[in-house]
Structure formats: C-alpha cells, structure tokens
Amino acid sequence: MQRYSGFGLLKHGLSHHENWQRAWRNPEPKSKYDVIIVGGGGHGLATAYYLAREHGITNVAVVEKGWLGGGNTARNTTIVRSNYLWGEAAWLYEHAMKLWEGLSQDLNYNVMFSQRGVMNLGHTLQDMRDIHRRVNANRLNGIDGEVLDVRQIQELVPIMDCSRSTRYPVLGASWQPRGGVARHDAVAWGFARGADARGVDLLQQTEVTGIRESGGRVLGVETTRGFIAADTVGVVAAGNSSVIAKMAGLRLPLESHPLQALVSEPLKPVLDTVVMSNHVHGYVSQSDKGDLVIGAGIDGYNGYGQRGSYPTIEHTLQAIVELFPMFSRVRMNRQWGGIVDTTPDACPIISATPVGGLFFNCGWGTGGFKATPGSGHVFAATLAAGKAHPLAAPFTIDRFISGKLIDEHGAAGVAH
Amino acid sequence: MLHIYCPHCEEYREEEEFRPKGEAHIARPKAPEETDDAAWGDYLFFRKNPRGVHHEQWLHAAGCRKFFNVTRHTVSYEILETYKVGQQPTARTTDKGGAK
Ligand SMILES: Cc1cc2nc3c(=O)[nH]c(=O)nc-3n(C[C@H](O)[C@H](O)[C@H](O)COP(=O)(O)OP(=O)(O)OC[C@H]3O[C@@H](n4cnc5c(N)ncnc54)[C@H](O)[C@@H]3O)c2cc1C
Ligand SMILES: [Zn+2]
C-alpha cells in the first residue's frame, strides 16, 4: 500500500497526479475463503479490516451486491456520539468513539472526523428529566456530557430561535463535546483500502443469493458469480438483513424502514455544531462544503424502496424552520432515502445463529454510522474466536426471547 | 404520497390521515401462561419483514379512527388492496430471498 503523506502529494504533483496507485484491487473470487463478509458497507469493511489487522485472518472476502459503501454508509447524516443511557449500549458506542479518535492515523486515510459537539435539545419537562438522567448516567460511565441551559445553548448556536414564542420552546439540552461528524465515504474507502492492502478480496457487483449449509453448519454463499465456500460467514447487510436471514431459514426481530435525509445548497459557515431534537424530530449540521445536512425520523411503514415519503420531509423541515427561522429561504439540493433495519429495543444484534459458523451483525437501524469502527472491531473478534466479544455479548438475538432488552428507545428516545 | 382507500369510509384519502401499525393477522397466543418463552418472544418481537408483498394494519387516525388491513408491496409501495379486520386478503405474501 502506498502511504499517503504531504511529501507524497508533492511528489505526485510533479507528475501531474497521474501515477497514484489504485486504492484497492478488483479481484476474481477464489473458490474458498476462511471468512466471508456479506455486505460492503462501513461495518462490513471495518470487520474485514480488523480481522486482518488484529487477528491475522487475511483469507477473507467482502461480498457486495453494488459498490462499496453505496448503502446506508453513503446515505447517512454522519452524526457520531456515544451518550447512550444504558451501560451495554454506552460501552459499545464509546468503544467506537475511542477508535474514531485515532482512525485517520490508523488507516492513513483522512476520514475528516470533526469533534464539533452534539447537542440534543429538550422541549418539555420530561425531556429535561430524561436529559439529566442520561447525562448523569453517561458521566458515571466515564463519557463526557453536560446539561446546557438556554443561555449556554444560545451562545453556542446564535442562529437558533431560543425564545419562548416558538411552538416548542427550547428548555435546555444535553451536550457531548466529543461528538461530531465524519466523512462517510472516506470511512468506507479508508477501511476498504486498509483491508485490501492486508490481502482481503473486495468483491463488488456480487450479490449473495443463497446460504449453503449442511448438517447445521454453513458451507458458503451462493452468489451471482457462483458458489463461494467459507468456514465462517458474517452477514452485515443493514436493511437487507432479513432477506439474507430468510435464505438460511432464520427469522430476525427486524423491520426495514425508509429513512431519509436532505442537503441544501452550500452556504457560508453558520452552524459549527450538530443540533438534534427528538421531540420536534429534526436534526441539522453543516458540512465542510457548506451545505446543511438535515434528517429526521423513519417512514412509519416497512419499505425497501430507498426513497422517502413527502409528508416526512415536510414534517422535518417544519421543525428545522421553526428552530432556525433564517433557513426558511434556503433551497434544498438533494433528497434521498436509505433502508434501516430497526429492532424493538433500538439496539443492534451482534450474534451467532442456530447455523454453525453463520453470524449476523445488524439492527443498527437509524444510528449505526457512529458505531462503524467499534462494530467492525467487536464483530471481527467475535468471528475470529467463534464466540462473542465481551462488548458484543449482551447483543444476542436471544435477548428477544429471554426479555433482557437494552431499551434505548423508551429510555433515551434515541435518534441518530 | 400514498392514496389509501379506507374500507370503512369507502373513499380514498391522503397518507397523512393514516398511521401504519405493523404486520397484520398476528393472533395473541390463546393461553399466555402455557406459551413458552420462544413462542412468546416470537409473538412480541419477531415480525415478517418481506421484500415484496406484505399485509399490514393501518389506522385511519385523522378520519374514522378505525383499523383496517392493507396489502402493499414493500419495494414499489403499491397498494394492492385494503380490507376490513376479520376479512382475508386476496393477494398472497411474496418475498425475495426465501429459498426455504
Ligand atoms: C438517511 C439516513 C441517515 C442516517 N443518519 C445517521 C447518523 O447521523 N448517525 C449514525 O450513526 N447513523 C445514521 N444512519 C444509520 C447508518 O447509516 C447505518 O446504521 C449504518 O450505515 C449501517 O452500516 P452498514 O455499513 O452495515 O450498512 P450499509 O452501508 O447499508 O451496508 C450494507 C451493505 O450490504 C449490501 N447488501 C445487501 N444485500 C446484499 C446481498 N444479498 N449480497 C451482497 N451484498 C448485499 C448492501 O448493498 C450494502 O452495501 C442513517 C441512515 C440513513 C439511511
Ligand atoms: Zn376511515
């Protein structure tokens, strides 16, 4: 792998940038791998990277039906935070946060991780009670967090309407200074390049159409480019996880929903932090390019259509314009949807299955981008050892039978 | 914007008047105390999630406030039929993937 550096940039400048090495190969599938990862999004690519880097398992393929990172990885609004209420969730997301903090160096790839702080607004007394409870829980877990009053909020975000005359006046907020955003494409590409350099085959335009098994053990995957054998298969297919589970005769507690986002025309810098409101259901940040990145809740019905409904856009923009009256005349450039796999307790599933050697990492729903490095890291350890990494252990499928849910939905009202 | 035919009001109304309420035709186990954890967990948390034709409940929230069922395709979002609770759909569930 050619290392990227300031000197390299200078050197390649002399030959008009015509001699850069390809970031990764485009290999033919081998007939057998030790591990196959289904899904070349951020989580799948991170899993492959850490399998090679931490566990020395390099006979690995990532099988992706489209192009790398073309699923939710490239469609999300890139908010990163770790201030979840319950220990199990907070430790997992904080594990990811620590990896984010060194990721660009580790990958030798600039993922543009920007710790500009994440603010979650409270608009009702109950919101504020929940915010106090969550911030206190975070601090006990060693995760940074503060409760802000309206004056402090106004100082950080002068353009927000914090008056008492709005439909849902802002009463306060939680604030995680270490939270922020990262560049989603770069995350996929950085992990892809690092995995490829260590020998992982990235097989794009290769759709998994079946899971072959015998005697309760997985043998490999059927694909549009033929059968590929593997000792271990890890499925990391986000919104399509249920479809692949069904190929193996499994049922998962998932429902797939469209989630959409939109970006505006580029503006001069007006917002240097991330503002989220679960109550009025909208959130916004400003990218380095200057466009406002806006998102909201899922469409209520199940869907795989990778597009969202107009009532949801309208609802979201009502909330944004109420909070930021100056955005009312900003034009929106693009709008799109991704398919998110939601679980009943708003926490992921990182789990073995009744089929030996077949594992799933899914259910990240509306908020898995922030977990990308952590998810890959603990899933790689789980695949390498054949048993759950301690941080992944609470996130089995079995919790929906034992009843030991990790209820982030009701407790923290999490969005992204 | 979906246009949904409410079988109670007997007219098409806009999506915003309705609320989707998840998979239809789920029967509560008749004797909960005799139901084992796996069956109870399945009843509470495991839903069909087809990439294809799906039967689901909707509520005419800002209309007659009655529940009814919808057969809808989850990729094209096309509504194939709506029918009252207690009635059976005519379109069958289809699904991608399901080799077995
Ligand atoms: C609009 C939107 C906004 C979001 N905002 C945030 C946010 O601000 N913060 C946050 O933390 N999270 C956010 N998320 C959630 C986050 O994007 C996801 O949880 C996360 O990207 C899931 O990661 P992934 O890499 O596993 O998914 P994906 O990138 O979707 O990867 C799954 C891959 O599997 C492939 N695949 C599927 N079926 C097959 C098959 N049969 N064969 C081969 N390959 C297959 C797909 O093509 C896809 O590339 C948002 C999501 C959306 C849609
Ligand atoms: Zn009606």
Coordinates of C-alpha atoms and ligand atoms in Angstrom, one line a residue:
Chain A
M1 CA 0.0 0.0 0.0
Q2 CA 1.3 3.4 -1.0
R3 CA 1.2 5.6 2.1
Y4 CA -0.4 9.0 1.8
S5 CA 1.6 11.9 3.1
G6 CA 2.3 15.6 2.5
F7 CA 5.5 14.6 0.8
G8 CA 3.7 12.1 -1.4
L9 CA 1.3 14.8 -2.5
L10 CA 4.2 17.0 -3.5
K11 CA 5.9 14.1 -5.3
H12 CA 2.8 13.1 -7.3
G13 CA 2.2 16.8 -8.1
L14 CA 5.4 16.7 -10.2
S15 CA 3.9 14.0 -12.4
H16 CA 0.5 15.8 -12.6
H17 CA -1.1 13.2 -10.2
E18 CA -1.1 10.6 -13.0
N19 CA 0.7 7.9 -11.1
W20 CA -1.3 7.3 -8.0
Q21 CA -1.7 3.7 -7.1
R22 CA -5.3 2.3 -7.2
A23 CA -6.8 2.3 -3.7
W24 CA -7.8 -1.4 -3.9
R25 CA -7.7 -4.3 -6.3
N26 CA -10.7 -5.7 -8.2
P27 CA -10.0 -9.4 -7.8
E28 CA -11.7 -12.6 -9.2
P29 CA -13.4 -14.6 -6.4
K30 CA -11.4 -17.5 -5.1
S31 CA -13.2 -20.8 -4.6
K32 CA -12.8 -20.7 -0.8
Y33 CA -12.1 -18.3 2.0
D34 CA -11.7 -18.6 5.8
V35 CA -14.3 -15.8 6.3
I36 CA -16.8 -14.2 4.0
I37 CA -18.4 -10.9 5.0
V38 CA -21.7 -10.2 3.2
G39 CA -22.2 -6.5 2.7
G40 CA -19.5 -4.0 1.8
G41 CA -20.8 -1.0 3.8
G42 CA -18.7 0.6 6.6
H43 CA -19.5 -2.1 9.1
G44 CA -18.6 -5.0 6.8
L45 CA -15.4 -3.3 5.6
A46 CA -14.4 -2.4 9.1
T47 CA -14.9 -6.1 10.1
A48 CA -12.7 -7.3 7.3
Y49 CA -10.0 -4.7 8.2
Y50 CA -9.9 -5.7 11.9
L51 CA -10.0 -9.4 11.0
A52 CA -6.8 -8.9 9.1
R53 CA -5.1 -6.3 11.3
E54 CA -6.0 -7.6 14.8
H55 CA -6.4 -11.3 14.2
G56 CA -4.1 -12.0 11.3
I57 CA -7.0 -13.6 9.3
T58 CA -6.4 -12.4 5.8
N59 CA -8.0 -15.1 3.6
V60 CA -11.2 -13.0 3.7
A61 CA -13.7 -11.8 1.1
V62 CA -16.2 -9.0 1.4
V63 CA -19.1 -9.7 -1.0
E64 CA -21.1 -6.6 -2.0
K65 CA -24.0 -6.6 -4.4
G66 CA -23.4 -3.0 -5.5
W67 CA -20.4 -0.8 -4.9
L68 CA -18.5 -0.3 -1.7
G69 CA -20.3 2.0 0.8
G70 CA -23.3 2.5 -1.6
G71 CA -25.9 1.5 1.1
N72 CA -26.6 3.4 4.3
T73 CA -22.9 4.2 4.6
A74 CA -23.2 6.8 1.8
R75 CA -26.7 7.9 2.7
N76 CA -26.4 8.8 6.4
T77 CA -26.1 12.1 8.1
T78 CA -22.8 11.1 9.7
I79 CA -23.6 12.1 13.3
V80 CA -21.2 10.5 15.8
R81 CA -21.8 10.4 19.6
S82 CA -21.7 7.9 22.4
N83 CA -24.0 9.3 25.1
Y84 CA -26.4 6.4 25.3
L85 CA -28.3 5.7 28.5
W86 CA -27.7 2.1 29.3
G87 CA -24.3 0.7 30.2
E88 CA -24.2 -2.0 27.5
A89 CA -25.0 0.5 24.7
A90 CA -22.9 3.3 26.1
W91 CA -19.8 1.0 26.4
L92 CA -20.2 -0.2 22.8
Y93 CA -20.6 3.2 21.3
E94 CA -17.8 4.7 23.5
H95 CA -15.6 1.9 22.3
A96 CA -16.3 3.1 18.8
M97 CA -15.7 6.7 19.8
K98 CA -12.2 5.9 21.1
L99 CA -11.4 4.2 17.8
W100 CA -12.8 7.2 15.8
E101 CA -10.4 9.5 17.7
G102 CA -7.4 7.7 16.2
L103 CA -8.9 6.4 13.0
S104 CA -7.4 8.8 10.4
Q105 CA -3.9 8.0 11.7
D106 CA -4.6 4.3 12.0
L107 CA -6.0 4.0 8.4
N108 CA -3.6 6.5 6.9
Y109 CA -6.7 8.0 5.4
N110 CA -8.4 11.2 6.3
V111 CA -11.9 10.4 7.5
M112 CA -12.5 14.0 8.4
F113 CA -13.6 13.2 11.9
S114 CA -14.6 16.5 13.4
Q115 CA -15.5 16.6 17.1
R116 CA -17.6 19.7 16.9
G117 CA -20.0 18.6 19.7
V118 CA -23.5 17.2 19.5
M119 CA -26.4 18.9 21.2
N120 CA -29.7 17.2 22.0
L121 CA -32.5 19.7 22.7
G122 CA -35.2 19.3 25.3
H123 CA -38.6 20.9 24.8
T124 CA -40.6 19.6 27.7
L125 CA -40.1 19.0 31.4
Q126 CA -40.0 15.3 30.7
D127 CA -37.4 15.8 28.0
M128 CA -35.3 17.7 30.6
R129 CA -35.7 15.0 33.2
D130 CA -34.6 12.4 30.7
I131 CA -31.6 14.6 29.7
H132 CA -30.5 14.9 33.3
R133 CA -30.8 11.2 33.8
R134 CA -28.9 10.4 30.6
V135 CA -26.1 12.9 31.2
N136 CA -25.7 11.6 34.8
A137 CA -25.6 8.0 33.5
N138 CA -23.0 9.0 30.9
R139 CA -20.7 10.6 33.4
L140 CA -20.9 7.6 35.7
N141 CA -19.8 5.6 32.6
G142 CA -16.8 8.0 32.1
I143 CA -18.4 9.5 29.0
D144 CA -18.3 13.3 28.6
G145 CA -21.6 15.1 28.9
E146 CA -23.1 18.3 30.2
V147 CA -26.6 19.8 30.6
L148 CA -26.8 23.2 29.0
D149 CA -29.3 25.9 29.9
V150 CA -30.9 28.1 27.2
R151 CA -28.3 30.9 27.6
Q152 CA -25.5 28.4 27.0
I153 CA -27.3 27.0 24.0
Q154 CA -27.8 30.5 22.5
E155 CA -24.1 31.2 22.9
L156 CA -23.1 28.0 21.1
V157 CA -25.8 28.4 18.4
P158 CA -26.6 32.1 18.0
I159 CA -28.9 31.5 14.9
M160 CA -31.3 29.2 16.8
D161 CA -34.6 30.7 18.0
C162 CA -34.4 30.1 21.7
S163 CA -37.2 32.5 22.6
R164 CA -40.4 31.5 24.5
S165 CA -42.6 32.2 21.5
T166 CA -41.8 29.1 19.4
R167 CA -44.2 26.3 19.1
Y168 CA -42.0 24.0 21.3
P169 CA -39.7 26.4 23.2
V170 CA -36.1 25.1 23.9
L171 CA -35.7 24.5 27.6
G172 CA -32.2 23.0 27.6
A173 CA -30.0 20.4 26.0
S174 CA -27.5 17.7 26.6
W175 CA -24.1 18.4 25.1
Q176 CA -21.4 15.9 24.2
P177 CA -18.3 17.9 23.2
R178 CA -16.5 14.8 21.8
G179 CA -19.4 14.0 19.5
G180 CA -19.4 15.3 15.9
V181 CA -19.4 14.2 12.3
A182 CA -17.1 12.3 9.9
R183 CA -17.0 11.9 6.1
H184 CA -19.0 8.7 5.4
D185 CA -17.4 7.8 2.0
A186 CA -13.9 8.2 3.4
V187 CA -14.7 5.8 6.2
A188 CA -15.8 3.1 3.8
W189 CA -12.8 3.8 1.5
G190 CA -10.3 4.0 4.3
F191 CA -11.3 0.6 5.7
A192 CA -11.5 -0.9 2.2
R193 CA -8.0 0.3 1.3
G194 CA -6.6 -1.0 4.6
A195 CA -8.3 -4.3 4.2
D196 CA -7.2 -4.8 0.6
A197 CA -3.6 -4.0 1.5
R198 CA -3.7 -6.8 4.0
G199 CA -5.0 -9.3 1.4
V200 CA -8.7 -9.1 1.8
D201 CA -10.6 -9.6 -1.5
L202 CA -13.3 -6.9 -2.1
L203 CA -15.8 -8.5 -4.5
Q204 CA -18.1 -5.8 -5.8
Q205 CA -21.2 -6.3 -8.1
T206 CA -21.5 -9.7 -6.5
E207 CA -24.9 -10.4 -4.9
V208 CA -25.4 -13.2 -2.3
T209 CA -28.5 -15.2 -3.4
G210 CA -28.3 -18.1 -1.0
I211 CA -26.6 -19.5 2.0
R212 CA -25.4 -23.1 1.6
E213 CA -25.4 -25.2 4.7
S214 CA -25.2 -28.9 5.7
G215 CA -25.8 -30.6 9.0
G216 CA -26.4 -27.3 10.7
R217 CA -23.2 -25.7 9.6
V218 CA -22.6 -23.1 7.0
L219 CA -20.6 -24.1 3.9
G220 CA -20.5 -20.9 2.0
V221 CA -22.6 -18.5 -0.1
E222 CA -24.3 -18.7 -3.5
T223 CA -23.7 -15.6 -5.5
T224 CA -24.4 -14.1 -8.9
R225 CA -20.8 -15.1 -9.7
G226 CA -21.2 -18.7 -8.5
F227 CA -20.8 -20.5 -5.2
I228 CA -18.0 -19.4 -2.8
A229 CA -17.1 -21.6 0.1
A230 CA -16.2 -20.4 3.6
D231 CA -15.8 -21.7 7.1
T232 CA -17.4 -18.6 8.6
V233 CA -19.9 -16.2 7.2
G234 CA -20.6 -12.8 8.8
V235 CA -23.7 -11.0 7.4
V236 CA -23.5 -7.2 7.7
A237 CA -26.3 -6.2 5.3
A238 CA -28.2 -3.5 7.2
G239 CA -31.7 -3.0 5.7
N240 CA -31.5 -6.3 3.7
S241 CA -30.5 -8.5 6.7
S242 CA -34.0 -10.1 6.9
V243 CA -33.8 -11.1 3.3
I244 CA -30.5 -12.9 3.9
A245 CA -31.6 -14.4 7.1
K246 CA -34.5 -16.0 5.3
M247 CA -32.1 -17.6 2.8
A248 CA -30.7 -19.5 5.9
G249 CA -34.2 -20.3 7.2
L250 CA -33.8 -17.8 10.1
R251 CA -36.2 -15.2 11.4
L252 CA -34.8 -11.9 12.9
P253 CA -36.6 -9.3 15.1
L254 CA -36.1 -6.7 12.4
E255 CA -38.2 -4.4 10.4
S256 CA -36.8 -2.4 7.4
H257 CA -37.9 1.2 7.1
P258 CA -37.0 4.0 4.8
L259 CA -35.1 6.8 6.5
Q260 CA -34.4 9.9 4.5
A261 CA -32.1 12.9 4.5
L262 CA -31.6 16.1 2.5
V263 CA -28.9 18.6 1.9
S264 CA -29.2 22.3 1.0
E265 CA -27.3 24.5 -1.4
P266 CA -23.9 25.4 0.1
L267 CA -23.9 28.4 2.5
K268 CA -21.2 30.4 4.3
P269 CA -20.5 28.9 7.7
V270 CA -23.5 29.4 10.1
L271 CA -23.6 26.4 12.3
D272 CA -20.4 24.8 13.8
T273 CA -22.0 22.1 15.9
V274 CA -24.6 19.3 15.5
V275 CA -28.2 20.2 16.7
M276 CA -30.7 17.4 17.2
S277 CA -34.2 17.4 18.6
N278 CA -36.0 14.1 19.2
H279 CA -39.1 16.0 20.3
V280 CA -39.8 18.0 17.2
H281 CA -38.0 15.4 15.1
G282 CA -35.3 17.1 13.1
Y283 CA -31.6 17.5 13.2
V284 CA -29.1 19.5 11.3
S285 CA -25.3 20.1 10.9
Q286 CA -23.3 22.0 8.3
S287 CA -20.8 20.1 6.2
D288 CA -17.3 21.5 5.4
K289 CA -18.6 22.2 1.9
G290 CA -21.2 24.4 3.4
D291 CA -24.4 22.5 2.8
L292 CA -26.9 21.9 5.6
V293 CA -27.3 18.2 6.2
I294 CA -30.8 17.6 7.5
G295 CA -32.5 14.4 8.7
A296 CA -35.5 13.1 10.6
G297 CA -37.4 10.1 11.6
I298 CA -38.2 6.9 9.6
D299 CA -41.3 6.5 7.5
G300 CA -43.7 4.5 9.6
Y301 CA -44.3 1.7 7.2
N302 CA -42.0 -1.1 6.1
G303 CA -40.1 -0.4 2.9
Y304 CA -37.1 -1.4 0.9
G305 CA -37.6 1.3 -1.8
Q306 CA -34.6 3.6 -0.8
R307 CA -36.8 6.7 -1.1
G308 CA -38.8 8.5 1.5
S309 CA -42.3 10.0 1.7
Y310 CA -43.1 13.7 1.2
P311 CA -45.1 14.1 4.4
T312 CA -41.9 13.1 6.3
I313 CA -39.9 15.8 4.5
E314 CA -42.5 18.4 5.2
H315 CA -42.7 17.4 8.9
T316 CA -38.9 17.6 9.2
L317 CA -38.5 20.9 7.5
Q318 CA -41.3 22.4 9.7
A319 CA -39.2 21.6 12.7
I320 CA -36.0 22.9 11.3
V321 CA -37.5 26.2 10.1
E322 CA -39.2 26.7 13.5
L323 CA -35.8 26.3 15.2
F324 CA -33.8 28.2 12.6
P325 CA -36.1 30.8 11.0
M326 CA -33.2 32.0 8.8
F327 CA -33.2 28.7 7.0
S328 CA -36.7 29.2 5.7
R329 CA -35.4 30.6 2.4
V330 CA -32.6 28.1 1.9
R331 CA -33.1 25.9 -1.1
M332 CA -32.7 22.1 -0.8
N333 CA -30.4 20.5 -3.4
R334 CA -30.9 16.8 -3.0
Q335 CA -33.0 14.3 -1.0
W336 CA -32.7 10.5 -0.7
G337 CA -33.6 7.5 1.4
G338 CA -31.8 4.5 2.9
I339 CA -33.2 1.4 4.3
V340 CA -32.6 0.9 8.0
D341 CA -33.1 -2.3 10.0
T342 CA -34.8 -1.4 13.2
T343 CA -35.1 -3.6 16.3
P344 CA -37.7 -3.5 19.0
D345 CA -35.3 -2.0 21.6
A346 CA -33.3 0.3 19.2
C347 CA -30.1 -1.6 19.9
P348 CA -28.1 -3.8 17.4
I349 CA -27.9 -7.5 17.0
I350 CA -24.3 -8.9 17.1
S351 CA -24.9 -12.6 17.3
A352 CA -24.2 -16.2 16.5
T353 CA -27.2 -18.1 15.0
P354 CA -28.5 -21.7 15.2
V355 CA -26.5 -22.3 12.0
G356 CA -22.9 -23.1 13.0
G357 CA -20.4 -20.6 11.5
L358 CA -23.1 -18.1 10.5
F359 CA -23.1 -14.8 12.3
F360 CA -25.2 -11.6 12.0
N361 CA -24.3 -8.0 12.8
C362 CA -27.4 -5.9 12.1
G363 CA -30.2 -4.0 13.6
W364 CA -28.2 -0.8 13.8
G365 CA -31.2 0.9 12.5
T366 CA -31.1 4.7 12.3
G367 CA -27.9 5.1 14.2
G368 CA -25.1 2.8 13.2
F369 CA -22.7 5.1 11.4
K370 CA -21.3 6.3 14.7
A371 CA -20.5 2.7 15.6
T372 CA -18.7 1.8 12.4
P373 CA -15.2 1.2 13.8
G374 CA -16.5 -0.3 17.1
S375 CA -18.9 -2.6 15.3
G376 CA -16.3 -3.9 13.0
H377 CA -13.8 -4.3 15.8
V378 CA -16.0 -6.4 18.1
F379 CA -17.6 -8.3 15.2
A380 CA -14.1 -9.3 13.9
A381 CA -13.2 -10.5 17.4
T382 CA -16.4 -12.5 17.5
L383 CA -15.8 -14.1 14.1
A384 CA -12.2 -14.9 14.9
A385 CA -12.9 -16.5 18.3
G386 CA -16.3 -18.1 17.3
K387 CA -17.8 -16.5 20.4
A388 CA -19.0 -13.1 21.4
H389 CA -16.5 -10.3 22.2
P390 CA -17.4 -9.1 25.8
L391 CA -18.8 -5.8 24.5
A392 CA -20.9 -7.7 21.9
A393 CA -22.2 -10.4 24.3
P394 CA -25.3 -8.5 25.5
F395 CA -26.5 -8.0 21.9
T396 CA -27.6 -11.5 21.0
I397 CA -30.8 -12.5 19.2
D398 CA -31.7 -14.4 22.3
R399 CA -32.5 -11.3 24.3
F400 CA -35.8 -11.1 22.4
I401 CA -36.7 -14.4 23.9
S402 CA -35.2 -14.0 27.4
G403 CA -36.6 -10.5 27.7
K404 CA -33.3 -8.9 28.6
L405 CA -33.7 -6.0 26.2
I406 CA -31.5 -2.9 26.2
D407 CA -34.2 -0.4 25.9
E408 CA -32.7 2.7 24.4
H409 CA -35.9 3.5 22.6
G410 CA -38.1 4.2 25.6
A411 CA -35.3 5.4 27.8
A412 CA -33.3 7.8 25.8
G413 CA -35.7 8.4 22.8
V414 CA -32.6 8.0 20.6
A415 CA -32.5 9.2 17.1
H416 CA -29.1 9.2 15.4
Chain B
M1 CA -47.9 10.5 -1.3
L2 CA -49.9 7.3 -0.9
H3 CA -53.6 7.4 -1.6
I4 CA -55.3 4.9 0.6
Y5 CA -58.8 3.6 0.3
C6 CA -60.4 3.3 3.7
P7 CA -62.8 0.4 3.6
H8 CA -64.9 1.9 6.4
C9 CA -65.2 5.4 4.9
E10 CA -65.3 3.9 1.5
E11 CA -63.2 6.6 -0.1
Y12 CA -59.6 7.4 -1.0
R13 CA -57.8 9.7 1.4
E14 CA -54.2 11.0 1.7
E15 CA -51.5 9.1 3.5
E16 CA -51.2 11.8 6.2
E17 CA -54.6 10.9 7.6
F18 CA -53.4 7.4 8.4
R19 CA -50.9 5.7 10.6
P20 CA -49.2 2.4 9.7
K21 CA -49.4 -0.1 12.6
G22 CA -47.3 -3.0 11.6
E23 CA -47.9 -6.6 10.5
A24 CA -51.5 -7.8 10.2
H25 CA -53.1 -11.1 11.2
I26 CA -51.0 -11.7 14.3
A27 CA -53.0 -13.7 16.8
R28 CA -52.3 -13.3 20.5
P29 CA -51.5 -16.8 22.0
K30 CA -54.7 -18.1 23.5
A31 CA -53.2 -19.3 26.7
P32 CA -50.2 -17.0 27.5
E33 CA -49.3 -18.9 30.7
E34 CA -48.9 -22.1 28.7
T35 CA -46.9 -20.4 26.0
D36 CA -43.1 -21.0 26.2
D37 CA -40.6 -18.1 26.0
A38 CA -39.7 -18.8 22.4
A39 CA -43.3 -18.6 21.2
W40 CA -44.0 -15.6 23.4
G41 CA -40.9 -13.8 22.2
D42 CA -41.9 -14.5 18.7
Y43 CA -45.3 -13.1 19.3
L44 CA -44.0 -9.9 20.9
F45 CA -40.9 -9.1 18.8
F46 CA -40.5 -11.1 15.6
R47 CA -42.2 -9.8 12.5
K48 CA -42.3 -10.7 8.9
N49 CA -40.2 -8.3 7.0
P50 CA -40.7 -9.2 3.4
R51 CA -39.1 -7.6 0.5
G52 CA -42.3 -8.0 -1.6
V53 CA -46.0 -8.1 -0.8
H54 CA -46.9 -7.5 2.8
H55 CA -50.1 -7.5 4.8
E56 CA -50.2 -4.7 7.4
Q57 CA -52.6 -2.9 9.7
W58 CA -53.3 0.8 9.2
L59 CA -55.3 3.2 11.4
H60 CA -57.5 5.9 9.8
A61 CA -56.2 8.2 12.6
A62 CA -57.5 11.6 11.4
G63 CA -60.7 10.1 9.9
C64 CA -63.0 7.4 11.2
R65 CA -60.3 6.2 13.7
K66 CA -60.9 2.6 12.7
F67 CA -58.3 -0.1 12.0
F68 CA -58.2 -2.0 8.7
N69 CA -55.7 -4.0 6.7
V70 CA -53.6 -3.2 3.6
T71 CA -51.8 -5.4 1.2
R72 CA -48.8 -3.4 0.0
H73 CA -45.6 -4.0 -2.0
T74 CA -42.6 -3.0 0.1
V75 CA -40.4 -2.1 -2.8
S76 CA -42.8 -0.3 -5.2
Y77 CA -45.0 0.7 -2.2
E78 CA -48.0 0.0 -4.5
I79 CA -51.2 -0.8 -2.5
L80 CA -52.9 -3.9 -4.0
E81 CA -56.0 -3.9 -1.8
T82 CA -57.4 -2.8 1.5
Y83 CA -59.9 -4.8 3.6
K84 CA -61.6 -4.9 6.9
V85 CA -60.2 -6.6 10.0
G86 CA -61.6 -10.1 10.0
Q87 CA -61.6 -10.4 6.3
Q88 CA -58.9 -12.3 4.3
P89 CA -56.7 -10.8 1.7
T90 CA -56.8 -12.0 -1.9
A91 CA -53.1 -11.2 -2.8
R92 CA -50.6 -13.6 -1.3
T93 CA -47.4 -12.6 0.5
T94 CA -44.4 -12.8 -1.7
D95 CA -40.8 -12.4 -0.7
K96 CA -37.4 -12.2 -2.1
G97 CA -34.7 -14.5 -0.7
G98 CA -36.9 -17.1 0.9
A99 CA -35.4 -20.2 -0.7
K100 CA -36.9 -22.0 2.2
Ligands
LIG1 C1 -30.8 8.9 5.9 C2 -30.0 8.2 7.0 C3 -29.4 8.9 8.0 C4 -28.6 8.3 9.0 N1 -28.0 9.1 9.9 C5 -27.2 8.5 10.8 C6 -26.4 9.3 11.6 O1 -26.4 10.6 11.6 N2 -25.6 8.7 12.5 C7 -25.5 7.4 12.6 O2 -24.8 6.9 13.5 N3 -26.2 6.6 11.8 C8 -27.0 7.1 10.9 N4 -27.7 6.3 10.0 C9 -27.6 4.8 10.1 C10 -26.4 4.3 9.5 O3 -26.3 4.7 8.2 C11 -26.5 2.7 9.4 O4 -26.8 2.2 10.7 C12 -25.1 2.1 9.0 O5 -24.6 2.8 7.9 C13 -25.2 0.7 8.8 O6 -23.9 0.3 8.3 P1 -23.6 -0.7 7.3 O7 -22.2 -0.4 6.8 O8 -23.8 -2.0 7.9 O9 -24.7 -0.5 6.1 P2 -24.7 -0.4 4.6 O10 -23.8 0.7 4.1 O11 -26.1 -0.3 4.1 O12 -24.1 -1.7 4.1 C14 -24.8 -2.9 3.9 C15 -24.4 -3.4 2.5 O13 -24.9 -4.7 2.3 C16 -25.1 -4.9 0.9 N5 -26.0 -6.0 0.6 C17 -27.3 -6.1 1.0 N6 -27.8 -7.3 0.5 C18 -26.8 -7.9 -0.1 C19 -26.7 -9.2 -0.8 N7 -27.7 -10.0 -0.9 N8 -25.5 -9.5 -1.3 C20 -24.4 -8.7 -1.2 N9 -24.4 -7.5 -0.5 C21 -25.6 -7.1 0.0 C22 -25.7 -3.5 0.5 O14 -25.6 -3.3 -0.9 C23 -24.9 -2.6 1.4 O15 -23.8 -2.0 0.7 C24 -28.5 6.9 9.0 C25 -29.1 6.1 8.0 C26 -29.9 6.7 7.0 C27 -30.5 5.9 5.9
ZN2 ZN -61.9 5.7 7.5

